[in-house]
CSV table of C-alpha atoms and ligand atoms in Angstrom, one decimal:
chain,number,residue,atom,x,y,z
A,128,MET,CA,88.1,147.8,92.9
A,129,GLN,CA,88.5,146.5,88.8
A,130,ARG,CA,89.0,142.8,88.4
A,131,ALA,CA,88.5,141.3,85.3
A,132,CYS,CA,84.9,140.3,84.1
A,133,LEU,CA,84.2,136.9,82.3
A,134,PRO,CA,81.2,137.2,80.5
A,135,PRO,CA,78.8,135.5,81.8
A,136,THR,CA,78.5,132.5,79.6
A,137,SER,CA,81.7,131.9,79.9
A,138,LEU,CA,82.3,132.5,83.7
A,139,LEU,CA,79.1,129.9,83.6
A,140,SER,CA,80.4,127.1,81.5
A,141,THR,CA,83.9,127.1,83.5
A,142,LEU,CA,81.2,126.4,87.2
A,143,PHE,CA,79.8,123.5,85.4
A,144,ALA,CA,83.5,122.5,84.4
A,145,LEU,CA,85.5,123.2,87.6
A,146,LEU,CA,81.6,121.0,88.9
A,147,LEU,CA,82.3,118.4,87.0
A,148,LEU,CA,86.1,118.0,88.1
A,149,GLY,CA,85.2,118.0,91.3
A,150,THR,CA,87.4,120.2,92.2
A,151,PHE,CA,85.1,123.0,93.0
A,152,PRO,CA,86.1,124.5,96.4
A,153,LEU,CA,83.6,123.5,99.7
A,154,SER,CA,83.6,126.5,102.2
A,155,SER,CA,84.2,125.1,105.8
A,156,SER,CA,80.8,126.0,107.0
A,157,ALA,CA,79.1,124.6,103.4
A,158,GLN,CA,81.3,119.9,105.4
A,159,THR,CA,79.6,120.8,108.2
A,160,ASN,CA,75.8,121.3,109.3
A,161,PRO,CA,75.4,123.7,112.4
A,162,ASN,CA,72.6,121.1,113.0
A,163,ASP,CA,74.4,119.0,113.7
A,164,VAL,CA,74.7,117.7,117.7
A,165,TYR,CA,77.7,118.5,119.4
A,166,LEU,CA,78.4,116.2,122.0
A,167,PRO,CA,82.3,116.0,123.2
A,168,PRO,CA,83.3,114.5,125.7
A,169,ILE,CA,83.2,116.7,128.9
A,170,GLU,CA,87.1,117.1,130.7
A,171,GLY,CA,87.1,117.6,134.7
A,172,GLU,CA,85.2,121.1,135.9
A,173,GLU,CA,84.5,125.1,136.2
A,174,VAL,CA,82.7,126.7,138.6
A,175,ALA,CA,81.4,129.6,136.6
A,176,VAL,CA,82.1,133.1,137.0
A,177,LEU,CA,79.5,135.3,136.7
A,178,THR,CA,79.0,138.7,136.9
A,179,ASP,CA,76.6,141.9,136.8
A,180,ALA,CA,76.0,144.3,134.2
A,181,PRO,CA,77.8,146.1,132.3
A,182,GLU,CA,79.8,143.4,133.1
A,183,VAL,CA,81.2,140.0,130.9
A,184,PRO,CA,82.6,137.6,132.4
A,185,ALA,CA,86.5,137.0,130.8
A,186,PRO,CA,86.5,134.9,126.3
A,187,ILE,CA,86.6,131.3,127.8
A,188,THR,CA,90.0,130.0,126.3
A,189,ARG,CA,90.0,125.7,127.2
A,190,ASP,CA,89.5,123.8,124.1
A,191,TYR,CA,87.7,121.7,125.1
A,192,ALA,CA,84.3,121.0,127.0
A,193,THR,CA,83.8,120.4,130.8
A,194,ARG,CA,81.4,120.3,133.3
A,195,MET,CA,80.1,124.0,133.7
A,196,ILE,CA,78.7,124.3,137.8
A,197,VAL,CA,76.6,127.5,137.4
A,198,ASN,CA,75.5,128.1,140.8
A,199,LEU,CA,72.5,131.6,140.0
A,200,ASP,CA,70.2,132.4,143.3
A,201,VAL,CA,67.0,134.1,143.2
A,202,ILE,CA,66.9,137.0,145.3
A,203,GLU,CA,63.9,139.0,146.0
A,204,THR,CA,64.7,142.9,146.8
A,205,VAL,CA,64.3,146.5,147.2
A,206,ASP,CA,66.5,148.4,144.0
A,207,GLU,CA,65.6,152.5,142.6
A,208,ILE,CA,64.5,152.0,139.4
A,209,ALA,CA,65.4,155.8,139.0
A,210,PRO,CA,66.5,158.3,141.2
A,211,GLY,CA,64.6,158.1,144.0
A,212,VAL,CA,61.4,155.3,142.4
A,213,GLU,CA,62.2,152.1,144.6
A,214,TYR,CA,60.4,148.9,143.5
A,215,ASN,CA,60.5,145.0,144.6
A,216,VAL,CA,63.1,143.7,142.1
A,217,TRP,CA,62.8,139.5,142.2
A,218,THR,CA,66.1,139.0,141.0
A,219,PHE,CA,68.2,136.4,139.7
A,220,GLY,CA,71.9,137.0,141.2
A,221,GLY,CA,70.4,140.4,143.7
A,222,GLU,CA,70.2,142.8,140.6
A,223,VAL,CA,68.2,143.9,137.5
A,224,PRO,CA,69.3,142.2,134.7
A,225,GLY,CA,70.7,139.3,136.2
A,226,LYS,CA,74.0,137.9,136.5
A,227,PHE,CA,75.3,137.3,132.7
A,228,ILE,CA,76.8,133.3,132.2
A,229,ARG,CA,79.5,132.4,130.0
A,230,VAL,CA,80.3,128.9,128.7
A,231,ARG,CA,81.7,127.2,126.2
A,232,GLU,CA,80.1,125.4,122.8
A,233,GLY,CA,79.4,121.1,123.7
A,234,ASP,CA,79.9,122.4,127.5
A,235,MET,CA,77.5,120.5,129.8
A,236,VAL,CA,76.4,122.8,132.3
A,237,GLU,CA,75.4,121.8,135.7
A,238,PHE,CA,73.0,124.3,136.7
A,239,HIS,CA,72.3,125.0,140.7
A,240,MET,CA,69.0,127.4,140.6
A,241,ARG,CA,68.1,128.4,144.8
A,242,ASN,CA,65.3,130.3,146.0
A,243,MET,CA,66.2,132.4,148.9
A,244,PRO,CA,64.6,131.4,152.4
A,245,ASP,CA,63.0,134.8,152.3
A,246,SER,CA,61.5,135.0,148.9
A,247,ARG,CA,57.7,135.2,148.9
A,248,MET,CA,57.0,133.0,145.7
A,249,PRO,CA,57.9,130.1,143.9
A,250,HIS,CA,60.1,131.0,140.4
A,251,ASN,CA,62.0,129.1,138.0
A,252,ILE,CA,64.4,129.8,135.1
A,253,ASP,CA,63.5,128.9,131.1
A,254,LEU,CA,67.2,129.6,129.5
A,255,HIS,CA,66.7,130.3,125.7
A,256,ALA,CA,69.7,127.9,125.5
A,257,VAL,CA,68.5,124.7,126.5
A,258,THR,CA,67.1,122.1,124.5
A,259,GLY,CA,64.5,119.9,125.8
A,260,THR,CA,61.1,120.8,128.1
A,261,GLY,CA,60.3,124.9,129.2
A,262,GLY,CA,64.0,125.9,128.1
A,263,GLY,CA,64.1,124.2,132.2
A,264,ALA,CA,61.4,125.5,133.8
A,265,HIS,CA,59.8,123.0,134.7
A,266,ALA,CA,63.2,121.1,136.1
A,267,THR,CA,63.7,124.1,138.1
A,268,LEU,CA,60.8,125.3,139.6
A,269,VAL,CA,61.2,125.6,143.0
A,270,PRO,CA,59.6,127.1,146.3
A,271,PRO,CA,61.3,129.8,148.6
A,272,GLY,CA,63.8,128.0,150.6
A,273,LYS,CA,64.7,125.1,147.8
A,274,GLU,CA,67.2,124.6,145.5
A,275,ALA,CA,67.0,122.8,142.2
A,276,VAL,CA,69.1,121.1,140.0
A,277,MET,CA,69.5,121.1,136.3
A,278,GLU,CA,72.2,119.6,133.9
A,279,PHE,CA,71.9,120.4,129.9
A,280,ARG,CA,74.3,120.9,127.4
A,281,ALA,CA,75.0,124.1,126.0
A,282,LEU,CA,74.6,122.2,122.0
A,283,LYS,CA,74.4,125.6,120.0
A,284,PRO,CA,76.6,128.5,120.0
A,285,GLY,CA,75.3,132.2,120.2
A,286,LEU,CA,73.8,134.7,123.0
A,287,TYR,CA,70.2,134.0,124.7
A,288,VAL,CA,68.2,134.8,126.8
A,289,TYR,CA,67.0,133.4,130.6
A,290,HIS,CA,64.0,134.4,132.2
A,291,CYS,CA,61.9,133.7,135.0
A,292,ALA,CA,58.4,131.3,133.9
A,293,THR,CA,56.7,130.8,137.2
A,294,THR,CA,52.6,131.9,136.4
A,295,PRO,CA,52.4,135.1,135.8
A,296,VAL,CA,55.0,134.7,133.8
A,297,GLY,CA,54.6,138.6,132.9
A,298,MET,CA,54.4,139.8,136.6
A,299,HIS,CA,57.7,137.9,137.2
A,300,ILE,CA,59.5,139.4,134.1
A,301,ALA,CA,58.5,143.1,134.9
A,302,ASN,CA,59.3,142.8,138.0
A,303,GLY,CA,63.8,141.9,137.0
A,304,MET,CA,63.2,138.9,135.9
A,305,TYR,CA,65.4,138.1,133.0
A,306,GLY,CA,69.8,138.1,131.9
A,307,LEU,CA,72.1,136.8,129.3
A,308,ILE,CA,73.9,133.1,128.3
A,309,LEU,CA,76.4,133.5,126.5
A,310,VAL,CA,77.2,129.8,125.0
A,311,GLU,CA,80.7,130.7,123.4
A,312,PRO,CA,81.7,129.2,119.5
A,313,LYS,CA,84.3,126.1,120.4
A,314,GLU,CA,86.7,127.9,118.5
A,315,GLY,CA,85.5,131.3,119.7
A,316,LEU,CA,84.8,134.9,119.3
A,317,PRO,CA,86.9,137.1,117.5
A,318,GLU,CA,89.0,139.4,120.0
A,319,VAL,CA,87.4,142.8,120.8
A,320,ASP,CA,89.7,145.1,123.7
A,321,ARG,CA,86.2,145.4,125.4
A,322,GLU,CA,83.2,143.5,126.1
A,323,TYR,CA,79.8,144.8,127.2
A,324,TYR,CA,77.0,143.7,129.0
A,325,VAL,CA,74.0,145.7,128.4
A,326,MET,CA,70.5,144.8,128.8
A,327,GLN,CA,67.3,146.5,128.3
A,328,SER,CA,64.1,146.0,129.2
A,329,GLU,CA,60.7,147.9,131.0
A,330,PHE,CA,59.5,148.8,134.6
A,331,TYR,CA,55.6,149.3,135.0
A,332,THR,CA,55.2,151.4,137.5
A,333,VAL,CA,51.1,152.5,139.2
A,334,GLY,CA,53.3,155.9,139.9
A,335,LYS,CA,53.2,158.2,136.8
A,336,HIS,CA,57.6,158.3,135.6
A,337,GLY,CA,59.7,159.7,138.0
A,338,GLU,CA,57.1,159.2,141.2
A,339,LYS,CA,59.3,159.0,144.1
A,340,GLY,CA,58.5,156.2,146.9
A,341,LEU,CA,58.7,152.6,146.6
A,342,GLN,CA,56.1,151.6,143.7
A,343,GLN,CA,53.6,149.1,142.5
A,344,PHE,CA,53.2,147.1,139.8
A,345,ASP,CA,51.1,148.5,137.5
A,346,LEU,CA,49.1,145.0,135.4
A,347,GLN,CA,47.1,147.2,132.7
A,348,LYS,CA,49.4,149.3,131.9
A,349,ALA,CA,51.7,145.8,131.5
A,350,ILE,CA,48.9,144.6,129.2
A,351,ASP,CA,48.6,148.0,127.6
A,352,GLU,CA,52.2,147.7,126.7
A,353,ASN,CA,52.2,151.3,128.1
A,354,PRO,CA,55.3,151.2,130.6
A,355,GLU,CA,56.4,154.1,132.8
A,356,TYR,CA,60.0,153.0,132.5
A,357,VAL,CA,62.3,151.8,130.0
A,358,VAL,CA,65.8,151.2,130.3
A,359,PHE,CA,69.0,149.6,130.3
A,360,ASN,CA,70.8,147.2,133.1
A,361,GLY,CA,67.8,147.4,135.3
A,362,GLY,CA,67.2,151.0,135.6
A,363,LYS,CA,67.1,154.8,134.3
A,364,GLY,CA,71.0,156.1,135.2
A,365,LYS,CA,72.5,152.9,135.9
A,366,MET,CA,75.0,153.2,132.9
A,367,THR,CA,75.0,157.2,133.0
A,368,GLY,CA,77.4,159.0,135.7
A,369,THR,CA,79.3,156.7,137.1
A,370,GLY,CA,77.5,154.0,135.4
A,371,ALA,CA,79.0,154.6,132.5
A,372,ILE,CA,80.7,151.6,130.2
A,373,GLU,CA,84.1,153.2,128.5
A,374,ALA,CA,87.0,153.1,126.3
A,375,SER,CA,90.0,154.7,124.3
A,376,PRO,CA,90.7,156.4,120.9
A,377,GLY,CA,91.2,152.8,118.5
A,378,GLU,CA,89.5,150.2,120.9
A,379,ARG,CA,87.6,147.6,119.8
A,380,VAL,CA,83.7,147.3,121.9
A,381,ARG,CA,81.8,144.2,121.7
A,382,LEU,CA,78.6,145.0,123.1
A,383,PHE,CA,75.9,142.3,124.3
A,384,VAL,CA,72.7,142.9,123.8
A,385,GLY,CA,69.6,142.1,125.8
A,386,ASN,CA,65.8,142.4,126.1
A,387,GLY,CA,64.1,141.2,129.1
A,388,GLY,CA,61.0,143.2,127.3
A,389,PRO,CA,58.4,142.2,129.0
A,390,ASN,CA,56.6,143.8,125.3
A,391,LEU,CA,58.7,146.2,123.4
A,392,ALA,CA,61.0,145.9,121.0
A,393,SER,CA,64.4,147.8,121.3
A,394,SER,CA,66.1,150.2,117.6
A,395,PHE,CA,69.2,150.2,119.9
A,396,HIS,CA,71.9,152.8,118.3
A,397,VAL,CA,74.2,154.3,119.7
A,398,ILE,CA,74.3,157.6,118.5
A,399,GLY,CA,78.2,159.0,116.8
A,400,GLU,CA,78.5,155.4,116.6
A,401,MET,CA,77.5,152.9,113.3
A,402,PHE,CA,78.3,148.8,114.5
A,403,ASP,CA,81.1,147.4,112.0
A,404,ASN,CA,79.6,144.3,112.8
A,405,VAL,CA,76.4,142.4,113.6
A,406,TYR,CA,75.6,139.3,114.6
A,407,GLY,CA,71.5,139.6,113.8
A,408,GLU,CA,69.9,138.6,116.2
A,409,ALA,CA,72.7,137.3,119.0
A,410,GLY,CA,73.3,133.9,116.3
A,411,THR,CA,77.2,133.1,114.9
A,412,ARG,CA,77.4,135.0,112.3
A,413,VAL,CA,77.7,138.6,111.5
A,414,THR,CA,74.4,139.2,109.1
A,415,GLN,CA,75.1,142.7,108.3
A,416,ASN,CA,78.0,145.2,108.5
A,417,ASN,CA,77.8,149.4,109.2
A,418,VAL,CA,74.8,149.1,110.9
A,419,GLN,CA,72.9,152.1,112.2
A,420,THR,CA,70.5,150.8,114.3
A,421,THR,CA,69.9,147.2,114.8
A,422,THR,CA,66.3,145.8,115.9
A,423,VAL,CA,66.3,143.7,119.5
A,424,PRO,CA,63.6,142.0,120.1
A,425,PRO,CA,61.7,140.8,123.9
A,426,GLY,CA,63.0,138.0,124.7
A,427,GLY,CA,65.8,138.5,122.2
A,428,ALA,CA,69.6,139.7,121.6
A,429,ALA,CA,72.0,141.1,119.6
A,430,VAL,CA,75.9,141.3,119.4
A,431,VAL,CA,77.6,144.1,118.2
A,432,ASP,CA,80.9,145.1,117.7
A,433,PHE,CA,83.0,148.2,117.0
A,434,LYS,CA,86.2,150.0,116.2
A,435,VAL,CA,86.0,153.6,118.3
A,436,ASP,CA,88.1,155.6,116.2
A,437,VAL,CA,87.7,159.4,118.1
A,438,PRO,CA,86.7,160.8,122.3
A,439,GLY,CA,83.4,161.6,122.9
A,440,THR,CA,80.3,161.3,125.0
A,441,TYR,CA,78.4,158.4,123.1
A,442,THR,CA,74.6,157.6,123.6
A,443,LEU,CA,73.4,154.5,124.1
A,444,VAL,CA,69.4,155.0,123.2
A,445,ASP,CA,66.8,152.8,122.0
A,446,HIS,CA,65.9,154.8,118.5
A,447,ALA,CA,62.3,155.0,119.2
A,448,ILE,CA,63.5,158.1,120.9
A,449,PHE,CA,60.3,159.3,123.6
A,450,ARG,CA,61.5,156.1,125.6
A,451,ALA,CA,65.4,157.3,125.5
A,452,PHE,CA,64.4,160.8,126.7
A,453,ASN,CA,61.3,160.7,128.3
A,454,LYS,CA,61.4,156.6,129.5
A,455,GLY,CA,65.5,156.5,130.7
A,456,ALA,CA,66.2,154.5,128.0
A,457,ILE,CA,69.0,156.1,127.5
A,458,GLY,CA,73.3,154.6,128.6
A,459,ILE,CA,76.8,156.7,128.3
A,460,LEU,CA,79.8,155.0,126.8
A,461,LYS,CA,83.0,156.9,127.6
A,462,VAL,CA,85.8,157.3,125.7
A,463,GLU,CA,88.9,159.6,126.1
A,464,GLY,CA,91.6,160.1,125.1
A,465,GLU,CA,93.7,162.4,121.4
A,466,LYS,CA,91.5,163.8,119.3
A,467,ASP,CA,91.5,162.8,116.1
A,468,PRO,CA,90.7,166.2,113.4
A,469,ASN,CA,90.9,163.9,111.1
A,470,ILE,CA,87.9,162.0,111.1
A,471,PHE,CA,86.2,164.4,113.6
A,472,SER,CA,86.7,168.1,114.3
A,473,GLY,CA,84.0,170.1,116.6
A,474,GLN,CA,82.8,172.5,116.4
A,475,THR,CA,84.7,174.4,115.0
A,476,GLU,CA,83.1,177.7,114.1
A,477,VAL,CA,79.8,179.7,114.8
A,478,ASN,CA,78.6,182.1,112.6
A,479,ASP,CA,75.5,184.7,112.5
A,480,VAL,CA,73.2,184.0,110.3
A,481,LYS,CA,71.0,186.8,109.1
A,482,PRO,CA,67.6,186.6,107.7
A,483,THR,CA,67.5,188.5,103.5
A,484,THR,CA,64.9,190.3,102.0
A,485,SER,CA,64.8,187.6,99.1
A,486,ASP,CA,65.8,184.9,101.6
A,487,ALA,CA,62.3,185.8,102.5
A,488,LYS,CA,60.7,186.3,99.7
A,489,ALA,CA,62.5,182.4,97.6
A,490,THR,CA,61.2,180.9,100.5
A,491,ASP,CA,57.5,182.6,100.3
A,492,SER,CA,58.0,181.3,96.3
A,493,SER,CA,58.9,177.9,96.8
A,494,THR,CA,56.0,177.8,99.4
A,495,GLU,CA,53.8,178.6,97.1
A,496,SER,CA,54.9,176.8,94.0
A,497,GLY,CA,54.8,173.7,95.9
A,498,ARG,CA,50.4,174.5,97.2
A,499,LYS,CA,50.7,175.0,93.3
A,500,LYS,CA,52.0,172.1,92.3
A,501,ARG,CA,49.4,170.2,94.3
B,20,CU,CU1,60.0,134.1,139.3
């Protein structure tokens, strides 16, 4: 912990001397402008593997840019957003949230969006990873039974939300049209043992929370920002029970956390863990260590990772806590393996506590003095 400490004047003169001599060590980040456009040559082509939440496509190991062909279908269907509660969801790929897309920084993405013939609405896609008008929204607007194709360069690494941007935009998003695209940095992300896709969002139904049957969209509740459901990965209970994500003690877990909204910012927290690293707002740098709760705004994302040390049931929540326990924003990370009492014992005893007269008096007098102070 102890370090040799130069007096401030000596430190300043040393820095000055180094600058004059031109030997001041520049960090690599200072040598390259992160805003420079990176346009490497394109070699070959690949068809992107897309996954449904909570799965994430495998890390990209190639060291060159390619033509990445992404085929994403817009499918209007019916899904359960809570046990016994059905809803007409509009999806990117058949489920809410939409498919996870993983490309590499510098890739040329050849994007195919098919609006399936049995859709009733026109749709499009605005990918926040796109540099260009509307994030691709204008280029991809198609009626049912049509496919739109566009190309874009994945210029900026980071984790980005995509969503439908067809009028009325709020309704298309509220009906399930959002997902995540990761533009992996060309040098890759630090290796972890598990990666998962978690996306929070809201549903605004005419029926109250838990009312069974097919539910209709309630525009007024959406305008009032008062959802009946706040959920992870498309529905209440989708990340619990058999939908829980898993890890073993000692493993490092990375969560790609997105928020489709359409309205509420998430106070994302994992009960019983801290995030060792947070890539704030899903940018490319670790902005903080040892974080309890991170904010994920609608239309935004965060990347967090942490090592799980001991077995347990870790609950993912929006820590605006009524959303978790009353509106559905709960997920489970199940960690099974060897206990480590050096880190966490679990309950060791339960003892009786009996009220005593002196305890009662102490409480009374402290309350009394507290009153007198005011
Ligand atoms: Cu749409």
